Amino acid sequence: MSLHLERERFLPSGLDTKLVADPGNGFWGSIYTALWERFGDPYWWPGRDAWEVAAGEVLTQNTAWTNVEQALVGLRERGWITADAIRLTDQDELAPVIRPAGYFNQKARKLKELAEWWGNRVESGAVESLGDDELRDELLALWGVGPETADAIACYALGRPLFVVDTYTQRMLARLRGLEERPSYDSIQSEVDEELPRDPMLLNHLHGLIVVLSKEHCTARNPQCGDCPLQARCVVGSQV
DNA sequence: ATCCGGGCCC
DNA sequence: GGGCCGGGAT
């Protein structure tokens, strides 16, 4: 039943895991370096091609990846793992297949909305003439695509240098700085954009590394600070 | 029993 | 803030 998607990684054309810009020695650069030295290549993001990556991002909204894998198995079994197939499949037919991913009625509609856009903009090649901000705005205009999903599709499926902020990133940063409230999506993204090079592979790695950190150390409950690679630079970790 | 997910829309 | 969803971990 397992797909072992975690070791299958699609990379947009032009990207190479070994060619990554220098992250520098600033706050985010040192975070990146510390995480890379501990965990290495996070193999981010799982998927076989650009559409599968994009679909996976919708399916994983507020959902554990293990549940998304089951939904992808169902889609593959039916040959519905392409944007074209999603366009040809009724929402009512699609929903039960992706049930394991949760929120299946909403996500069925979201996949169809995204598949329409995909045909008009990606398959047509028109997306290549869009700037990063224009692309992000188009994605945000789709029903079911918010900031995280828009940035994830832009970066992991389409190779744009947009940093993806998620719950893990907000929780990690709040703990690093000892903040009561989690920093906003936009504030974190702006900070990273100003400090790190606009390199899609670097931003790809950084988010993947934060996820690994958050699953192994910076968990919601009972964080494992003892051997956390960021403990020395973390307000919460330093108090443990 | 409650919490928690790679959120987003209303 | 509530609803969408439901399975696995405290």
Tab-separated table of C-alpha atoms (C1' of nucleotides) in Angstrom:
chain	number	residue	atom	x	y	z
A	1	MET	CA	0.000	0.000	0.000
A	2	SER	CA	2.882	2.311	0.718
A	3	LEU	CA	4.051	4.440	-2.171
A	4	HIS	CA	7.389	5.543	-0.812
A	5	LEU	CA	6.744	8.900	-2.395
A	6	GLU	CA	9.158	10.484	0.029
A	7	ARG	CA	12.035	9.289	-2.133
A	8	GLU	CA	10.510	10.348	-5.419
A	9	ARG	CA	11.179	13.949	-6.144
A	10	PHE	CA	10.175	15.962	-9.136
A	11	LEU	CA	12.285	19.049	-9.786
A	12	PRO	CA	11.211	21.812	-12.183
A	13	SER	CA	13.492	22.180	-15.188
A	14	GLY	CA	16.670	24.070	-14.475
A	15	LEU	CA	16.797	23.122	-10.802
A	16	ASP	CA	19.572	20.987	-9.386
A	17	THR	CA	19.807	19.892	-5.761
A	18	LYS	CA	23.546	20.371	-5.829
A	19	LEU	CA	23.478	23.900	-7.194
A	20	VAL	CA	22.264	26.043	-4.359
A	21	ALA	CA	23.076	29.675	-3.689
A	22	ASP	CA	25.113	30.605	-0.637
A	23	PRO	CA	22.625	31.181	2.227
A	24	GLY	CA	25.044	33.498	4.025
A	25	ASN	CA	25.498	33.977	7.751
A	26	GLY	CA	22.378	35.947	8.647
A	27	PHE	CA	19.584	34.586	10.821
A	28	TRP	CA	17.938	32.467	8.132
A	29	GLY	CA	21.212	31.545	6.498
A	30	SER	CA	22.550	30.133	9.742
A	31	ILE	CA	19.285	28.268	10.347
A	32	TYR	CA	19.592	26.738	6.892
A	33	THR	CA	23.205	25.731	7.439
A	34	ALA	CA	22.581	24.212	10.863
A	35	LEU	CA	19.651	22.169	9.564
A	36	TRP	CA	21.502	21.072	6.433
A	37	GLU	CA	24.502	19.923	8.433
A	38	ARG	CA	22.259	17.806	10.658
A	39	PHE	CA	19.702	16.430	8.238
A	40	GLY	CA	21.156	16.763	4.732
A	41	ASP	CA	18.944	16.726	1.653
A	42	PRO	CA	15.300	16.568	2.787
A	43	TYR	CA	14.096	15.230	-0.595
A	44	TRP	CA	11.470	17.886	-0.970
A	45	TRP	CA	8.719	17.760	-2.391
A	46	PRO	CA	7.396	14.229	-3.018
A	47	GLY	CA	5.799	13.632	-6.427
A	48	ARG	CA	6.463	12.277	-9.896
A	49	ASP	CA	5.692	15.304	-12.032
A	50	ALA	CA	4.602	18.910	-11.754
A	51	TRP	CA	0.861	18.182	-11.677
A	52	GLU	CA	1.219	15.474	-9.067
A	53	VAL	CA	3.182	17.899	-6.922
A	54	ALA	CA	0.475	20.557	-7.300
A	55	ALA	CA	-2.331	18.098	-6.578
A	56	GLY	CA	-0.469	16.817	-3.525
A	57	GLU	CA	-0.304	20.322	-2.159
A	58	VAL	CA	-4.064	20.733	-2.322
A	59	LEU	CA	-4.648	17.292	-0.830
A	60	THR	CA	-2.313	17.901	2.095
A	61	GLN	CA	-4.011	21.078	3.308
A	62	ASN	CA	-4.392	20.643	7.072
A	63	THR	CA	-3.750	16.945	6.586
A	64	ALA	CA	-0.924	14.524	7.355
A	65	TRP	CA	0.977	13.317	4.300
A	66	THR	CA	0.330	9.647	5.131
A	67	ASN	CA	-3.354	10.282	4.444
A	68	VAL	CA	-2.540	12.070	1.196
A	69	GLU	CA	-0.590	9.031	-0.032
A	70	GLN	CA	-3.713	6.911	0.199
A	71	ALA	CA	-5.670	9.434	-1.826
A	72	LEU	CA	-2.917	9.445	-4.470
A	73	VAL	CA	-3.043	5.648	-4.635
A	74	GLY	CA	-6.756	5.861	-5.404
A	75	LEU	CA	-6.183	8.457	-8.100
A	76	ARG	CA	-3.424	6.407	-9.709
A	77	GLU	CA	-5.498	3.244	-9.695
A	78	ARG	CA	-8.083	5.053	-11.771
A	79	GLY	CA	-5.600	6.829	-13.980
A	80	TRP	CA	-6.717	10.190	-12.584
A	81	ILE	CA	-3.298	11.515	-11.677
A	82	THR	CA	-3.210	14.044	-14.514
A	83	ALA	CA	-4.829	17.457	-14.785
A	84	ASP	CA	-6.624	16.294	-17.911
A	85	ALA	CA	-8.210	13.371	-16.066
A	86	ILE	CA	-9.326	15.624	-13.229
A	87	ARG	CA	-10.988	17.976	-15.707
A	88	LEU	CA	-12.904	15.047	-17.217
A	89	THR	CA	-14.007	13.620	-13.872
A	90	ASP	CA	-17.113	14.851	-12.081
A	91	GLN	CA	-16.587	16.342	-8.661
A	92	ASP	CA	-19.046	13.856	-7.178
A	93	GLU	CA	-17.030	11.022	-8.672
A	94	LEU	CA	-13.737	12.432	-7.509
A	95	ALA	CA	-14.657	13.090	-3.880
A	96	PRO	CA	-14.950	9.482	-2.645
A	97	VAL	CA	-11.600	8.575	-4.238
A	98	ILE	CA	-9.713	11.230	-2.292
A	99	ARG	CA	-11.648	10.570	0.898
A	100	PRO	CA	-8.560	9.419	2.876
A	101	ALA	CA	-7.125	12.944	2.606
A	102	GLY	CA	-10.093	14.435	4.491
A	103	TYR	CA	-12.196	17.462	3.503
A	104	PHE	CA	-12.889	15.437	0.379
A	105	ASN	CA	-15.828	17.449	-0.925
A	106	GLN	CA	-13.909	20.695	-0.710
A	107	LYS	CA	-10.719	19.162	-2.065
A	108	ALA	CA	-12.512	17.594	-5.038
A	109	ARG	CA	-13.725	21.036	-6.030
A	110	LYS	CA	-10.289	22.523	-5.396
A	111	LEU	CA	-8.605	19.958	-7.638
A	112	LYS	CA	-11.018	20.678	-10.456
A	113	GLU	CA	-10.513	24.434	-10.139
A	114	LEU	CA	-6.760	23.955	-10.177
A	115	ALA	CA	-6.919	21.545	-13.136
A	116	GLU	CA	-8.824	24.134	-15.188
A	117	TRP	CA	-6.216	26.767	-14.445
A	118	TRP	CA	-3.457	24.250	-15.140
A	119	GLY	CA	-4.783	23.621	-18.625
A	120	ASN	CA	-5.194	27.294	-19.419
A	121	ARG	CA	-1.896	28.503	-18.032
A	122	VAL	CA	0.621	25.688	-17.544
A	123	GLU	CA	-0.180	23.273	-20.361
A	124	SER	CA	-0.530	26.188	-22.751
A	125	GLY	CA	2.868	27.516	-21.759
A	126	ALA	CA	1.409	30.911	-20.862
A	127	VAL	CA	2.660	30.620	-17.303
A	128	GLU	CA	6.217	31.168	-18.464
A	129	SER	CA	5.500	34.780	-19.334
A	130	LEU	CA	4.145	35.543	-15.865
A	131	GLY	CA	6.313	37.176	-13.232
A	132	ASP	CA	6.552	35.538	-9.841
A	133	ASP	CA	4.088	37.946	-8.243
A	134	GLU	CA	1.660	37.694	-11.154
A	135	LEU	CA	1.756	33.915	-10.922
A	136	ARG	CA	1.166	34.022	-7.182
A	137	ASP	CA	-1.811	36.346	-7.617
A	138	GLU	CA	-3.374	34.092	-10.233
A	139	LEU	CA	-3.050	31.099	-7.954
A	140	LEU	CA	-4.453	33.025	-4.985
A	141	ALA	CA	-7.487	33.935	-7.069
A	142	LEU	CA	-8.416	30.252	-7.400
A	143	TRP	CA	-11.023	28.883	-5.027
A	144	GLY	CA	-9.214	26.729	-2.495
A	145	VAL	CA	-5.747	28.160	-3.004
A	146	GLY	CA	-4.437	30.298	-0.157
A	147	PRO	CA	-0.952	31.664	0.499
A	148	GLU	CA	0.729	28.408	1.442
A	149	THR	CA	-0.713	26.413	-1.435
A	150	ALA	CA	0.021	29.194	-3.931
A	151	ASP	CA	3.638	29.489	-2.858
A	152	ALA	CA	4.090	25.725	-2.751
A	153	ILE	CA	2.777	25.248	-6.286
A	154	ALA	CA	4.853	28.182	-7.536
A	155	CYS	CA	8.040	26.907	-5.898
A	156	TYR	CA	7.866	23.101	-5.952
A	157	ALA	CA	5.909	22.509	-9.160
A	158	LEU	CA	6.906	25.553	-11.189
A	159	GLY	CA	10.354	26.435	-9.868
A	160	ARG	CA	9.691	29.988	-8.668
A	161	PRO	CA	11.698	31.436	-5.762
A	162	LEU	CA	8.814	31.860	-3.289
A	163	PHE	CA	9.348	30.668	0.274
A	164	VAL	CA	6.564	28.514	1.694
A	165	VAL	CA	5.490	29.307	5.249
A	166	ASP	CA	3.459	26.730	7.136
A	167	THR	CA	2.331	25.875	10.649
A	168	TYR	CA	5.705	24.254	11.300
A	169	THR	CA	7.591	27.372	10.268
A	170	GLN	CA	5.429	29.629	12.425
A	171	ARG	CA	5.759	27.387	15.458
A	172	MET	CA	9.531	27.004	15.049
A	173	LEU	CA	10.067	30.737	14.704
A	174	ALA	CA	7.838	31.577	17.676
A	175	ARG	CA	9.917	29.227	19.823
A	176	LEU	CA	13.256	30.438	18.478
A	177	ARG	CA	12.305	33.995	19.451
A	178	GLY	CA	10.245	33.237	22.535
A	179	LEU	CA	7.121	34.837	21.099
A	180	GLU	CA	3.664	34.301	22.573
A	181	GLU	CA	1.997	34.809	19.212
A	182	ARG	CA	3.101	33.155	16.032
A	183	PRO	CA	4.490	35.526	13.416
A	184	SER	CA	2.220	36.094	10.432
A	185	TYR	CA	2.639	34.345	7.111
A	186	ASP	CA	3.550	37.514	5.263
A	187	SER	CA	6.017	38.758	7.859
A	188	ILE	CA	8.002	35.520	7.726
A	189	GLN	CA	7.966	35.368	3.957
A	190	SER	CA	9.141	38.980	3.654
A	191	GLU	CA	11.935	38.399	6.125
A	192	VAL	CA	13.224	35.380	4.210
A	193	ASP	CA	12.852	37.157	0.894
A	194	GLU	CA	14.955	40.069	2.097
A	195	GLU	CA	17.655	37.952	3.667
A	196	LEU	CA	18.170	34.888	1.468
A	197	PRO	CA	19.026	34.703	-2.225
A	198	ARG	CA	16.008	34.191	-4.494
A	199	ASP	CA	17.007	30.634	-5.298
A	200	PRO	CA	14.123	28.151	-5.704
A	201	MET	CA	16.284	25.185	-4.690
A	202	LEU	CA	17.564	26.924	-1.585
A	203	LEU	CA	14.011	27.834	-0.519
A	204	ASN	CA	12.874	24.322	-1.391
A	205	HIS	CA	15.531	22.841	0.892
A	206	LEU	CA	14.832	25.285	3.696
A	207	HIS	CA	11.158	24.444	3.953
A	208	GLY	CA	11.839	20.712	3.700
A	209	LEU	CA	14.426	20.980	6.450
A	210	ILE	CA	12.000	22.867	8.697
A	211	VAL	CA	9.466	20.072	8.232
A	212	VAL	CA	12.050	17.453	9.185
A	213	LEU	CA	13.004	19.510	12.238
A	214	SER	CA	9.355	19.912	13.216
A	215	LYS	CA	8.633	16.205	12.997
A	216	GLU	CA	11.750	15.094	14.831
A	217	HIS	CA	12.276	17.873	17.375
A	218	CYS	CA	10.035	20.942	17.256
A	219	THR	CA	6.771	19.004	17.675
A	220	ALA	CA	3.575	20.637	18.895
A	221	ARG	CA	3.582	18.628	22.107
A	222	ASN	CA	6.651	17.475	24.021
A	223	PRO	CA	9.281	19.052	21.808
A	224	GLN	CA	12.603	17.191	21.825
A	225	CYS	CA	14.922	20.093	22.519
A	226	GLY	CA	17.778	18.060	23.997
A	227	ASP	CA	19.420	17.164	20.712
A	228	CYS	CA	17.782	19.801	18.535
A	229	PRO	CA	20.276	21.332	16.080
A	230	LEU	CA	18.848	24.794	16.815
A	231	GLN	CA	18.795	24.577	20.607
A	232	ALA	CA	21.700	26.960	21.115
A	233	ARG	CA	19.925	29.692	19.165
A	234	CYS	CA	16.412	29.020	20.546
A	235	VAL	CA	14.746	30.860	23.432
A	236	VAL	CA	12.492	27.927	24.341
A	237	GLY	CA	15.210	25.327	23.798
A	238	SER	CA	17.648	27.223	25.967
A	239	GLN	CA	15.192	27.072	28.859
A	240	VAL	CA	14.824	23.306	28.699
B	1	DA	C1'	-11.694	13.137	25.754
B	2	DT	C1'	-8.864	16.259	23.396
B	3	DC	C1'	-5.432	17.603	20.265
B	4	DC	C1'	-3.463	18.000	15.901
B	5	DG	C1'	-2.428	18.115	11.475
B	6	DG	C1'	2.329	21.091	5.246
B	7	DG	C1'	-5.380	25.440	5.195
B	8	DC	C1'	-8.918	27.774	3.331
B	9	DC	C1'	-13.504	29.840	2.753
B	10	DC	C1'	-17.482	32.064	4.707
C	1	DG	C1'	-14.335	32.246	14.830
C	2	DG	C1'	-16.949	28.154	12.772
C	3	DG	C1'	-17.154	24.578	9.370
C	4	DC	C1'	-15.055	21.234	6.564
C	5	DC	C1'	-13.214	15.822	7.789
C	6	DG	C1'	-11.519	11.782	10.353
C	7	DG	C1'	-7.643	8.887	11.944
C	8	DG	C1'	-3.856	8.584	14.897
C	9	DA	C1'	-1.373	10.280	18.908
C	10	DT	C1'	-1.492	11.834	23.864
